[in-house]
Coordinates of C-alpha atoms in Angstrom, one line a residue:
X1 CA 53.0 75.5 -81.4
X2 CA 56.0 77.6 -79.4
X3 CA 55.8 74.7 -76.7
X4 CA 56.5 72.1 -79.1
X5 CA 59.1 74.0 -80.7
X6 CA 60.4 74.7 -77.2
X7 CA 60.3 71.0 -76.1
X8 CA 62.0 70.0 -79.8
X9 CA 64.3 72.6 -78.7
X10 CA 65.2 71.0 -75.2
X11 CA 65.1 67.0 -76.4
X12 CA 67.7 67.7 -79.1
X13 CA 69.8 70.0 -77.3
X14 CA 70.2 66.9 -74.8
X15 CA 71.1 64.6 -77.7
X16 CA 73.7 66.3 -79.0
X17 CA 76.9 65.6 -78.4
X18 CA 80.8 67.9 -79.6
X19 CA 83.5 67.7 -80.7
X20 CA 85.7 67.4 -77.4
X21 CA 85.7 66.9 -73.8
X22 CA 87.7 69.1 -71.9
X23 CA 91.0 68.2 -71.7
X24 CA 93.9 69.1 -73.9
X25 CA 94.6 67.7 -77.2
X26 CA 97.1 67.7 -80.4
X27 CA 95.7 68.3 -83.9
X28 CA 97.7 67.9 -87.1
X29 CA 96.6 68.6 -90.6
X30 CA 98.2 68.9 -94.2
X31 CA 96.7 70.3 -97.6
X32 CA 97.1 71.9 -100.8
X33 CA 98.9 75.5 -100.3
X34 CA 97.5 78.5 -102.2
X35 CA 98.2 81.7 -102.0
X36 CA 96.4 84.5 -103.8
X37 CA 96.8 88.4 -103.8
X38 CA 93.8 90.7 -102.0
X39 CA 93.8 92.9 -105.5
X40 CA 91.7 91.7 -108.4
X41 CA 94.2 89.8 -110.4
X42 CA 94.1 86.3 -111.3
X43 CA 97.7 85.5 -110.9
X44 CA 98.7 83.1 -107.6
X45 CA 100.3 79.7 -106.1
X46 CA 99.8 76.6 -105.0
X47 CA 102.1 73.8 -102.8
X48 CA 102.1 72.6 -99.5
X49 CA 100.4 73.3 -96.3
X50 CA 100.9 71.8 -92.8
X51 CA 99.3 72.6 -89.4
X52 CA 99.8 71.4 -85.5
X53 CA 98.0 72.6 -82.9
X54 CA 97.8 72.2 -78.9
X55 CA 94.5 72.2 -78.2
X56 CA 93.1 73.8 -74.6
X57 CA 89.3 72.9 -74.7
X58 CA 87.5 74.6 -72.2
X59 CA 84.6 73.4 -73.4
X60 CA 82.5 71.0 -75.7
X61 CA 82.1 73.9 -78.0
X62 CA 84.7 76.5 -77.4
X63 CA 88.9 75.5 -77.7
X64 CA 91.8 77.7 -77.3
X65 CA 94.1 76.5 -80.2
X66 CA 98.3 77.6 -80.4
X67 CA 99.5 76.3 -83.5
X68 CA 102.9 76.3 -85.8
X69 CA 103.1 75.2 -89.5
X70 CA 104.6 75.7 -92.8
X71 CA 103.5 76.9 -96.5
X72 CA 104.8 76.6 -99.3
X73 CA 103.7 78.0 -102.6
X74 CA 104.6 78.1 -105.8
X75 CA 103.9 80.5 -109.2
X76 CA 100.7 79.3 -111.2
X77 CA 98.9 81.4 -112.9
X78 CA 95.5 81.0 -115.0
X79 CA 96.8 82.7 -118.0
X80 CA 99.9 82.4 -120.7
X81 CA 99.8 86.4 -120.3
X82 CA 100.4 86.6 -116.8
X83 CA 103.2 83.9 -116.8
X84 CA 104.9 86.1 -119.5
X85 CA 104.5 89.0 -117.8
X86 CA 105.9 87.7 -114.7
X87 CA 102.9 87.5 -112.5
X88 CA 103.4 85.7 -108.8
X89 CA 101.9 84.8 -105.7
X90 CA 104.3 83.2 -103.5
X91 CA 104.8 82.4 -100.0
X92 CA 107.3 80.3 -98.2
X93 CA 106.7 80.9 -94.6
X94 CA 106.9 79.2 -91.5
X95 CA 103.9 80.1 -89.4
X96 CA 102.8 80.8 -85.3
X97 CA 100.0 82.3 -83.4
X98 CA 96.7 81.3 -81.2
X99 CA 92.8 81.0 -82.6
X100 CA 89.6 80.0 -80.6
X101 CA 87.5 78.0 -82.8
X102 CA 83.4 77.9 -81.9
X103 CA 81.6 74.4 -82.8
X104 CA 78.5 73.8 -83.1
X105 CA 78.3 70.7 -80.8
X106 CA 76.4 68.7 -83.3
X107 CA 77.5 64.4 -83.1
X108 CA 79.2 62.9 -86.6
X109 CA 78.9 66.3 -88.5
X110 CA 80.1 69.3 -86.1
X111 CA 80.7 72.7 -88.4
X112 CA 83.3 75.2 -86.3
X113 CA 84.3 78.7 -87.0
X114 CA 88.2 79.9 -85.9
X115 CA 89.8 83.5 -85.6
X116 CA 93.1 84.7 -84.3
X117 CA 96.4 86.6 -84.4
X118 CA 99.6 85.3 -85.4
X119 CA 103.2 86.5 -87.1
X120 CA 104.8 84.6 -90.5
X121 CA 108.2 84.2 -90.6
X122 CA 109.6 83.8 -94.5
X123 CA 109.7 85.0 -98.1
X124 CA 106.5 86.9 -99.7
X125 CA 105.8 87.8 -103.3
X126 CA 102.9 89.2 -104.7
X127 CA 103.4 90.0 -108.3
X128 CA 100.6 91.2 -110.3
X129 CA 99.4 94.1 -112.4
X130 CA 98.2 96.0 -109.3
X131 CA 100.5 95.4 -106.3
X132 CA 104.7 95.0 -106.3
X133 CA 105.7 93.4 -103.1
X134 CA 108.6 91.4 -102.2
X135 CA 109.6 90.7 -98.9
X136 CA 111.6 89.1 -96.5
X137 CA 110.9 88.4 -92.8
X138 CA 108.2 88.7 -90.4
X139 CA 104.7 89.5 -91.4
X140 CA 101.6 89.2 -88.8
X141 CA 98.4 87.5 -90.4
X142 CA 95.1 86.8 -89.4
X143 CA 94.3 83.3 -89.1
X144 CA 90.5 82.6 -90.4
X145 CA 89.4 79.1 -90.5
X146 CA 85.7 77.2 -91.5
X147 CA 85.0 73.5 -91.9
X148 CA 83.8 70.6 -90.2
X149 CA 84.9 68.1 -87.8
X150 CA 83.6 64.5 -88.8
X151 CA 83.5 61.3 -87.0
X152 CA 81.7 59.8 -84.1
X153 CA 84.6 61.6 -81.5
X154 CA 85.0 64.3 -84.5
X155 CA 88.4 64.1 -84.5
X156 CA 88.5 63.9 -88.3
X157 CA 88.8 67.6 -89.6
X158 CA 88.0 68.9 -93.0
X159 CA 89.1 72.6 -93.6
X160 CA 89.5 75.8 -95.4
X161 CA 91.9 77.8 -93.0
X162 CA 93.5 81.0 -94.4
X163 CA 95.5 83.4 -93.3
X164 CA 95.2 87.4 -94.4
X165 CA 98.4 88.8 -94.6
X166 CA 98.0 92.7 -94.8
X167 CA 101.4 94.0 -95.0
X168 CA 102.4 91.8 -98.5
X169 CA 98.7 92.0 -99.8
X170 CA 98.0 88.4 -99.9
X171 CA 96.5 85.9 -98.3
X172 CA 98.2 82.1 -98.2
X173 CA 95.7 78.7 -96.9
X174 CA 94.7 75.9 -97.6
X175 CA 92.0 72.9 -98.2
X176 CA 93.5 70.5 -95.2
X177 CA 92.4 66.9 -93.6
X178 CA 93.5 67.1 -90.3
X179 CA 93.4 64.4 -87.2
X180 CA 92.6 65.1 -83.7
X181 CA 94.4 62.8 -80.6
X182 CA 93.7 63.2 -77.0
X183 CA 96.5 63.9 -74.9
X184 CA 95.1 63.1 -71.5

């Protein structure tokens, strides 16, 4: 039994194929905007979301990704009573920083996994019956990213990329469709 399983093992691992070949590369990708606060409250925003990225792959499973973008969000909240009450979650922030996504290097159907650092530039609100914050400027957030990249090349990206901001106790993302080009 273990040598078959080590000889399925072997035979797929030669079959399969990732996402990219090393080289560099420019991703773009837009979605609907949310943002939410880290407290319990059901209060929060939606709008727009857009991504680019400069793509460094080092390899068919590991990519160095710098990226800018925008968000936008506006007030929406579940309930009448936290309308009237003036509940909020927005963002509108212009974005920068550097993840390294993993990806499994699976052909057609290739789930990745992407972390990083990066700084917000804008306005944050987070209004709700636990947390008063309003600010202006630059914030640092933690990029967090999972979805998968679809396609024969898999340079057709569905996403649900976040990013934690600490300091304004919120967290803005989005569910995007992005499109990967080769550069080289």
């Amino acid at each position: 039994m273990r040598t078959y399983l080590i000889f399925c093992l072997l035979l797929t691992s030669m079959l399969l194929q990732a996402q990219l070949e090393k080289g560099h590369y420019i991703a773009v990708a837009a979605g609907l905007g949310i943002s939410s606060p880290d407290d319990e409250s059901e209060a929060g925003g939606t709008g727009l979301y857009a991504q680019g990225e400069y793509i460094i792959a080092l390899h068919k499973w590991l990519s160095i990704r710098p990226y800018v973008g925008f968000v936008n969000t506006n007030r929406f909240n579940e309930t009448k009573e936290l309308d009237q009450m003036g509940y909020a979650v927005t963002t509108q922030a212009f974005f920068m920083g550097g993840k390294v996504r993993l990806l499994a290097p699976i052909r057609y159907v290739a789930p990745f996994i992407e972390t990083g650092l990066g700084v917000s530039i804008g306005t944050f609100k987070t209004y709700t019956e636990f947390t008063q914050v309003d600010k202006k400027g630059i914030v640092t957030h933690i990029p967090f990213s999972i979805g998968l990249a679809l396609g024969k090349r898999n340079n057709i990206e569905l996403a649900f990329t976040y990013q934690f901001h600490q300091s304004v106790h919120q967290y803005s993302g989005a569910a995007a469709i992005g499109y990967t080009f080769a550069l080289d």
